[in-house]
Amino acid sequence: MTDEWFNEYMFRLVVEKKYVPADILELLDKKPQKLPAWDPMFLPEE
């Protein structure tokens, strides 16, 4: 799989915590923010 393939087809990725850097794991301790349905993240790509 190439970087381009991941950019095209991947939305989620599951990784064991032991492989994730500590600074990234700290993000899991934050309270999630609920995005509104009209948020740009949910717009189709052009």
Short mmCIF file of C-alpha atoms in Angstrom, two decimals:
data_model
loop_
_atom_site.label_atom_id
_atom_site.label_comp_id
_atom_site.label_asym_id
_atom_site.label_seq_id
_atom_site.Cartn_x
_atom_site.Cartn_y
_atom_site.Cartn_z
CA MET A 1 0.00 0.00 0.00
CA THR A 2 1.30 3.42 -0.87
CA ASP A 3 0.85 6.79 0.81
CA GLU A 4 -1.51 7.75 -2.01
CA TRP A 5 -3.60 4.62 -1.37
CA PHE A 6 -3.98 5.55 2.32
CA ASN A 7 -4.95 9.10 1.38
CA GLU A 8 -7.62 7.79 -0.98
CA TYR A 9 -9.15 4.91 0.98
CA MET A 10 -8.39 5.21 4.71
CA PHE A 11 -10.69 6.99 7.14
CA ARG A 12 -9.86 5.04 10.32
CA LEU A 13 -6.91 3.00 11.43
CA VAL A 14 -6.69 0.72 14.46
CA VAL A 15 -3.28 0.50 16.16
CA GLU A 16 -2.25 -1.18 19.41
CA LYS A 17 -1.51 1.42 22.08
CA LYS A 18 1.99 0.07 22.65
CA TYR A 19 2.95 1.35 19.18
CA VAL A 20 1.53 4.86 19.67
CA PRO A 21 3.80 7.66 20.95
CA ALA A 22 3.01 8.99 24.45
CA ASP A 23 2.18 12.50 23.19
CA ILE A 24 -0.52 11.05 20.94
CA LEU A 25 -1.93 8.86 23.74
CA GLU A 26 -2.36 12.00 25.86
CA LEU A 27 -5.00 13.15 23.37
CA LEU A 28 -7.20 10.26 24.52
CA ASP A 29 -7.49 11.92 27.95
CA LYS A 30 -9.14 15.02 26.50
CA LYS A 31 -12.90 15.43 26.34
CA PRO A 32 -14.12 14.84 22.75
CA GLN A 33 -15.81 17.65 20.85
CA LYS A 34 -19.00 16.87 18.97
CA LEU A 35 -18.88 18.41 15.50
CA PRO A 36 -22.03 19.77 13.87
CA ALA A 37 -23.29 17.97 10.78
CA TRP A 38 -22.35 20.96 8.59
CA ASP A 39 -18.71 20.84 9.70
CA PRO A 40 -16.29 20.80 6.72
CA MET A 41 -14.93 17.44 7.89
CA PHE A 42 -18.14 15.79 6.67
CA LEU A 43 -18.22 17.43 3.25
CA PRO A 44 -17.58 15.20 0.25
CA GLU A 45 -14.18 15.59 -1.34
CA GLU A 46 -14.09 17.37 -4.66
#
